[in-house]
Coordinates of C-alpha atoms and ligand atoms in Angstrom, one line a residue:
M1 CA -53.4 27.4 -10.5
N2 CA -51.8 28.8 -13.7
E3 CA -52.8 32.3 -14.6
I4 CA -55.2 32.2 -17.5
V5 CA -54.2 34.5 -20.4
T6 CA -56.9 34.9 -23.0
L7 CA -56.2 35.5 -26.7
D8 CA -57.4 39.1 -26.3
E9 CA -55.2 39.8 -23.3
F10 CA -52.2 38.3 -25.0
I11 CA -52.7 40.2 -28.3
I12 CA -53.1 43.5 -26.4
K13 CA -50.1 42.7 -24.2
R14 CA -47.9 41.8 -27.2
Q15 CA -49.2 44.7 -29.3
K16 CA -46.1 46.8 -28.4
D17 CA -43.9 44.1 -30.0
F18 CA -45.6 44.8 -33.4
Q19 CA -44.0 47.6 -35.3
Y20 CA -47.4 48.6 -36.8
A21 CA -48.9 48.6 -33.2
T22 CA -51.8 50.8 -34.0
G23 CA -54.5 48.5 -32.7
E24 CA -56.1 47.6 -36.0
L25 CA -54.1 44.3 -36.2
T26 CA -55.2 43.6 -32.7
G27 CA -58.8 44.1 -33.7
L28 CA -58.4 41.9 -36.8
L29 CA -56.9 39.0 -34.9
R30 CA -59.7 39.2 -32.3
D31 CA -62.3 39.2 -35.1
I32 CA -60.7 36.1 -36.6
G33 CA -60.9 34.5 -33.1
V34 CA -64.6 35.3 -33.0
A35 CA -65.2 33.7 -36.4
A36 CA -63.2 30.7 -35.3
K37 CA -65.5 30.2 -32.3
I38 CA -68.6 30.5 -34.5
I39 CA -67.2 28.0 -37.1
N40 CA -66.1 25.7 -34.2
R41 CA -69.7 25.7 -32.9
E42 CA -71.1 24.6 -36.3
V43 CA -68.2 22.1 -37.1
N44 CA -68.9 20.4 -33.8
K45 CA -72.6 19.8 -34.6
A46 CA -72.4 19.8 -38.3
G47 CA -73.8 16.2 -38.3
L48 CA -77.0 17.5 -36.7
L49 CA -77.5 20.3 -39.2
N50 CA -78.0 20.1 -42.9
I51 CA -74.6 21.6 -43.5
L52 CA -72.8 18.4 -44.3
G53 CA -72.1 17.0 -47.8
A54 CA -71.3 18.7 -51.1
A55 CA -72.9 22.0 -52.0
K56 CA -72.9 20.9 -55.7
V57 CA -70.7 23.9 -56.7
E58 CA -67.0 24.2 -57.5
N59 CA -64.6 26.8 -56.3
A60 CA -61.9 28.7 -58.3
S61 CA -59.5 25.8 -58.0
G62 CA -62.1 23.4 -59.4
D63 CA -62.6 21.7 -56.0
V64 CA -66.1 20.5 -55.1
V65 CA -67.2 22.8 -52.3
Q66 CA -68.7 21.4 -49.1
K67 CA -71.6 23.1 -47.4
L68 CA -69.4 23.6 -44.3
D69 CA -66.8 25.3 -46.5
I70 CA -69.4 27.8 -47.5
Y71 CA -70.7 28.3 -44.0
A72 CA -67.1 28.9 -42.7
N73 CA -66.4 31.2 -45.6
E74 CA -69.5 33.3 -45.0
K75 CA -68.8 33.6 -41.2
L76 CA -65.2 34.7 -41.7
I77 CA -66.3 37.3 -44.4
S78 CA -69.0 38.8 -42.2
C79 CA -66.8 38.9 -39.1
L80 CA -64.1 40.8 -41.1
Q81 CA -66.6 43.1 -42.9
N82 CA -67.7 44.2 -39.4
S83 CA -64.2 44.7 -38.2
G84 CA -63.4 48.0 -39.9
E85 CA -59.7 47.1 -40.0
C86 CA -59.8 45.0 -43.2
C87 CA -60.2 46.6 -46.7
G88 CA -60.2 43.4 -48.7
I89 CA -60.5 39.6 -48.5
A90 CA -59.2 36.8 -50.7
S91 CA -60.6 33.3 -50.0
E92 CA -60.1 29.8 -51.5
E93 CA -63.9 29.8 -52.0
N94 CA -64.1 33.1 -54.0
E95 CA -62.8 33.5 -57.6
D96 CA -62.0 37.2 -57.0
F97 CA -61.0 39.2 -54.0
I98 CA -63.8 40.9 -52.0
K99 CA -63.7 44.7 -51.4
V100 CA -64.6 45.6 -47.8
D101 CA -66.1 49.1 -47.3
G102 CA -64.6 51.2 -44.6
I103 CA -66.6 52.3 -41.5
D104 CA -67.3 56.0 -41.0
G105 CA -65.3 56.7 -44.3
Q106 CA -62.1 55.1 -42.8
N107 CA -60.8 52.3 -45.1
G108 CA -59.0 49.5 -43.3
K109 CA -55.2 49.2 -43.6
Y110 CA -55.0 45.4 -44.0
V111 CA -56.1 42.7 -46.4
V112 CA -56.8 39.2 -45.2
V113 CA -56.3 35.9 -47.1
F114 CA -57.8 32.6 -46.0
D115 CA -58.7 29.1 -46.6
P116 CA -61.9 28.9 -44.5
L117 CA -62.0 25.2 -44.1
D118 CA -58.9 23.3 -45.0
G119 CA -59.1 19.5 -45.4
S120 CA -62.6 19.6 -46.9
S121 CA -62.5 15.8 -47.7
N122 CA -62.4 15.2 -43.9
I123 CA -65.6 17.1 -43.0
D124 CA -68.2 14.3 -43.5
V125 CA -66.0 11.7 -41.7
N126 CA -65.4 13.6 -38.5
V127 CA -61.6 14.0 -39.1
S128 CA -60.0 17.3 -38.1
V129 CA -60.1 20.3 -40.4
G130 CA -58.7 23.8 -40.1
T131 CA -58.9 27.4 -41.0
I132 CA -55.7 29.0 -42.4
F133 CA -55.2 32.8 -42.6
G134 CA -52.7 35.5 -43.5
I135 CA -52.7 39.3 -43.0
Y136 CA -50.9 41.8 -45.2
R137 CA -50.7 45.6 -45.0
R138 CA -52.4 47.1 -48.0
K139 CA -49.9 48.7 -50.5
S140 CA -52.4 50.8 -52.5
D141 CA -53.5 54.3 -51.4
K142 CA -55.8 53.9 -48.4
K143 CA -58.1 56.5 -49.7
G144 CA -59.0 54.4 -52.7
D145 CA -60.4 50.9 -53.2
V146 CA -58.4 47.8 -52.4
Q147 CA -56.5 46.6 -55.5
L148 CA -55.5 43.1 -56.7
N149 CA -51.8 44.0 -56.0
D150 CA -52.7 44.4 -52.3
F151 CA -53.0 40.6 -52.3
L152 CA -50.2 39.6 -54.7
Q153 CA -47.5 40.1 -52.1
K154 CA -44.8 37.6 -51.1
G155 CA -45.2 35.5 -48.0
S156 CA -42.2 37.4 -46.6
D157 CA -44.5 40.5 -46.5
L158 CA -47.0 38.9 -44.2
V159 CA -47.5 40.9 -41.0
A160 CA -49.4 38.0 -39.3
A161 CA -50.5 34.5 -40.1
G162 CA -52.1 31.5 -38.3
Y163 CA -54.4 28.6 -38.3
V164 CA -57.3 27.2 -36.3
L165 CA -57.6 23.5 -35.8
Y166 CA -61.1 22.0 -35.2
G167 CA -59.9 18.7 -33.7
T168 CA -60.0 16.9 -30.4
S169 CA -59.9 20.5 -29.0
T170 CA -60.1 23.8 -30.9
L171 CA -56.7 25.5 -31.2
L172 CA -55.7 28.8 -32.6
V173 CA -52.0 29.2 -33.5
Y174 CA -50.6 32.5 -34.8
S175 CA -47.5 34.7 -35.2
T176 CA -47.0 38.4 -35.9
G177 CA -43.4 37.8 -36.7
N178 CA -42.2 37.5 -33.0
G179 CA -42.5 33.8 -32.4
V180 CA -45.5 31.4 -32.5
N181 CA -48.1 31.0 -29.7
G182 CA -51.0 28.6 -29.4
F183 CA -54.4 29.1 -27.7
T184 CA -56.9 26.4 -26.8
L185 CA -60.6 27.2 -26.7
D186 CA -62.0 26.7 -23.3
P187 CA -65.7 26.1 -24.0
T188 CA -66.7 26.7 -20.4
I189 CA -65.7 30.4 -20.7
G190 CA -65.8 30.7 -24.5
E191 CA -62.3 32.0 -24.7
F192 CA -59.1 31.0 -26.4
C193 CA -56.6 30.7 -23.6
L194 CA -52.8 30.6 -24.0
S195 CA -51.7 27.0 -23.9
H196 CA -48.6 26.7 -26.0
K197 CA -46.1 29.5 -25.5
N198 CA -43.3 30.3 -28.0
I199 CA -43.6 27.1 -30.0
Q200 CA -40.2 25.8 -31.3
I201 CA -40.2 23.1 -34.0
P202 CA -37.9 20.1 -33.3
K203 CA -34.8 20.0 -35.6
R204 CA -36.0 16.6 -36.8
G205 CA -38.8 14.2 -36.0
N206 CA -40.0 10.6 -36.6
Y207 CA -42.7 11.4 -39.0
Y208 CA -43.0 12.2 -42.7
S209 CA -46.3 13.3 -44.2
V210 CA -47.1 12.8 -47.9
N211 CA -49.9 11.2 -49.9
Q212 CA -48.1 7.9 -50.5
G213 CA -50.8 6.9 -53.0
Y214 CA -49.1 9.3 -55.5
Y215 CA -45.7 7.8 -55.0
L216 CA -45.3 6.5 -58.5
K217 CA -46.4 9.9 -59.9
F218 CA -43.6 11.8 -58.2
D219 CA -40.4 12.7 -59.8
V220 CA -37.5 10.3 -59.1
E221 CA -35.7 12.7 -56.7
M222 CA -38.8 12.9 -54.5
R223 CA -39.3 9.1 -54.6
R224 CA -35.6 8.6 -53.6
Y225 CA -36.2 10.9 -50.6
I226 CA -39.4 9.1 -49.6
D227 CA -37.5 5.8 -49.9
Y228 CA -34.9 7.3 -47.5
C229 CA -37.7 8.2 -45.0
C230 CA -38.9 4.6 -45.2
D231 CA -35.3 3.3 -44.7
M232 CA -34.9 5.5 -41.7
N233 CA -38.1 3.9 -40.3
L234 CA -39.9 7.2 -40.1
R235 CA -43.7 6.9 -39.5
L236 CA -46.1 8.0 -42.2
R237 CA -48.9 10.3 -40.9
Y238 CA -51.1 12.0 -43.4
I239 CA -54.4 13.5 -42.3
G240 CA -55.6 15.1 -45.6
S241 CA -55.8 18.5 -43.9
M242 CA -52.5 20.5 -44.4
A243 CA -53.1 22.6 -41.3
S244 CA -53.5 19.4 -39.2
D245 CA -50.5 17.7 -40.6
I246 CA -48.3 20.8 -40.2
H247 CA -49.6 21.2 -36.6
R248 CA -48.3 17.7 -35.7
I249 CA -45.0 18.5 -37.3
L250 CA -44.7 21.8 -35.4
F251 CA -44.9 19.9 -32.1
Q252 CA -43.3 16.6 -32.8
G253 CA -41.0 17.4 -35.7
G254 CA -41.1 15.9 -39.2
I255 CA -41.6 16.9 -42.8
F256 CA -44.7 17.5 -45.0
L257 CA -44.5 17.1 -48.7
Y258 CA -46.9 17.9 -51.6
P259 CA -44.7 17.4 -54.7
N260 CA -45.9 17.9 -58.3
T261 CA -47.9 15.1 -59.9
R262 CA -49.4 14.6 -63.4
K263 CA -52.7 15.9 -62.1
Y264 CA -51.1 18.9 -60.4
P265 CA -47.8 19.7 -62.3
Q266 CA -47.4 22.9 -60.3
G267 CA -48.4 21.2 -57.1
K268 CA -51.9 21.1 -55.6
L269 CA -51.7 23.5 -52.6
R270 CA -52.3 27.2 -53.0
L271 CA -49.5 29.7 -52.3
L272 CA -51.6 32.6 -51.1
Y273 CA -53.8 31.1 -48.4
E274 CA -52.3 27.7 -47.6
C275 CA -48.5 27.6 -48.2
N276 CA -47.5 31.1 -47.3
P277 CA -49.3 31.4 -44.0
L278 CA -48.2 28.0 -42.8
S279 CA -44.6 28.6 -44.1
F280 CA -44.6 31.9 -42.1
I281 CA -45.6 30.1 -39.0
V282 CA -43.1 27.2 -39.4
E283 CA -40.2 29.6 -40.2
Q284 CA -41.2 31.6 -37.1
A285 CA -40.9 28.4 -35.1
G286 CA -37.5 27.6 -36.5
G287 CA -38.5 25.4 -39.4
K288 CA -38.0 25.6 -43.2
A289 CA -40.3 25.6 -46.2
M290 CA -39.4 25.4 -49.9
N291 CA -40.9 24.3 -53.1
C292 CA -39.6 21.2 -54.9
K293 CA -37.4 23.4 -57.0
L294 CA -35.7 24.4 -53.7
N295 CA -37.0 28.0 -53.7
R296 CA -38.0 29.4 -50.3
I297 CA -41.8 29.5 -50.2
L298 CA -41.9 33.0 -48.7
D299 CA -39.9 34.4 -51.5
I300 CA -42.0 33.0 -54.4
P301 CA -43.7 35.9 -56.3
T302 CA -47.5 35.7 -56.0
E303 CA -48.9 36.1 -59.6
H304 CA -52.5 35.2 -59.1
L305 CA -54.9 34.6 -56.2
H306 CA -55.2 30.8 -56.7
Q307 CA -51.6 30.1 -57.7
R308 CA -50.5 26.6 -56.8
T309 CA -47.1 25.5 -55.6
T310 CA -45.2 22.3 -54.6
I311 CA -44.0 22.3 -51.0
A312 CA -41.7 20.6 -48.6
I313 CA -42.0 22.1 -45.1
G314 CA -41.1 21.2 -41.5
S315 CA -38.0 20.4 -39.3
P316 CA -35.0 22.3 -40.6
D317 CA -32.6 19.3 -40.7
M318 CA -35.2 17.2 -42.6
V319 CA -35.9 19.9 -45.1
D320 CA -32.2 20.2 -45.7
E321 CA -31.9 16.4 -46.2
M322 CA -34.8 16.6 -48.7
K323 CA -32.9 19.4 -50.5
S324 CA -29.7 17.2 -50.8
F325 CA -31.8 14.4 -52.4
V326 CA -33.3 16.8 -54.9
E327 CA -29.8 18.2 -55.7
R328 CA -28.3 14.7 -56.1
Y329 CA -31.1 12.9 -58.0
T330 CA -32.7 15.6 -60.2
M331 CA -32.4 14.4 -63.8
P332 CA -30.6 17.0 -65.9
P333 CA -32.7 18.2 -68.8
I334 CA -31.9 16.1 -72.0
S335 CA -30.2 18.4 -74.5
K336 CA -31.5 18.6 -78.1
A337 CA -28.4 16.8 -79.3
E338 CA -28.9 13.9 -76.9
E339 CA -32.6 13.8 -77.9
N340 CA -31.8 13.6 -81.6
A341 CA -29.0 11.0 -80.9
A342 CA -31.6 8.9 -79.1
I343 CA -33.8 8.7 -82.2
Ligands
AHM1 P1 -58.8 21.9 -49.5 O1 -58.3 23.1 -48.9 O2 -59.8 22.0 -50.6 O3 -59.3 20.9 -48.4 O4 -57.6 21.1 -50.2 C1 -56.3 21.2 -49.6 C2 -56.0 19.8 -48.9 C3 -54.9 20.0 -47.9 O5 -55.3 20.4 -46.7 C4 -54.4 18.6 -47.8 O6 -53.0 18.5 -47.4 C5 -54.5 18.2 -49.3 O7 -55.6 18.9 -49.9 C6 -54.8 16.7 -49.5 O8 -54.9 16.5 -50.8 P2 -54.8 15.0 -51.4 O9 -56.2 14.4 -51.1 O10 -54.6 15.1 -52.9 O11 -53.7 14.3 -50.7
MG2 MG1 -57.1 24.1 -48.2

């Protein structure tokens, strides 16, 4: 019988690997694990409660918010407010960041960013959704209040990131910069137990993941790469929840794309609480993540909380191939002279 290692035991055991091993991060990760269990309980019986459907409000990104989004958001916020290690929160569902008061006059050293329920369009049709989170050390003076700049850090400054998947089973995958590990919730004991040690992404895979419905709206270089994926007989898998799509790619290899479209000229997905945490995880597992202008996601300056970006993320050899297509097929900007000559 394999030895059961719970998330708590694992975090404490690995605490020495973490250069800021002062226990606060351990507490934060455990608090996120508790919130995940609570959200999981409600996600699994959402159909029985009046928490399905749209909440008739929009979030900062203009998305219609689902009731379960709000429920998950409230649970994560309350778990983190009680933790004492977190001094600020930024969520997809909140326009501004949330200041978290210290306990016994001690302000927390970390800020947490999250998408409480990623893949909202899947909620009412029982398709998997996820929670995505990232943790930064605050930069401002810890005696004062948390500042916006504490959140506007690059993905390369993350001290930890992860996601929870509410699917056929409930899985929590995270990294503190020393590799990626996965924990499956064992409902009989109510614990996340180590189930996927030191996850390494395959160098390539048989899947590509993109919303093919937007194909004609993509730039030519992205359409050429997607044509190449089809020519290579890759299989299209697109769940509509980025965390779920990336999870498949982490284990089976492949590439996920969300290029710019007319509706989302900067890309749809948010840098702070979707792309950076998932890119941190994928890079830690040996993968790559860049935007469609070939900039490494984790190096992109974060200018505002709900900033969008394009993204190509997954197996390193496949991201490199996509890069070569962008380099080969990107149309050079038309010069003024050429523009005038064409009139
Ligand atoms: P959400 O966080 O509000 O659910 O939006 C993000 C989701 C991603 O998880 C997913 O990859 C994408 O939106 C799907 O968008 P589209 O329906 O345009 O393909
Ligand atoms: Mg999302």
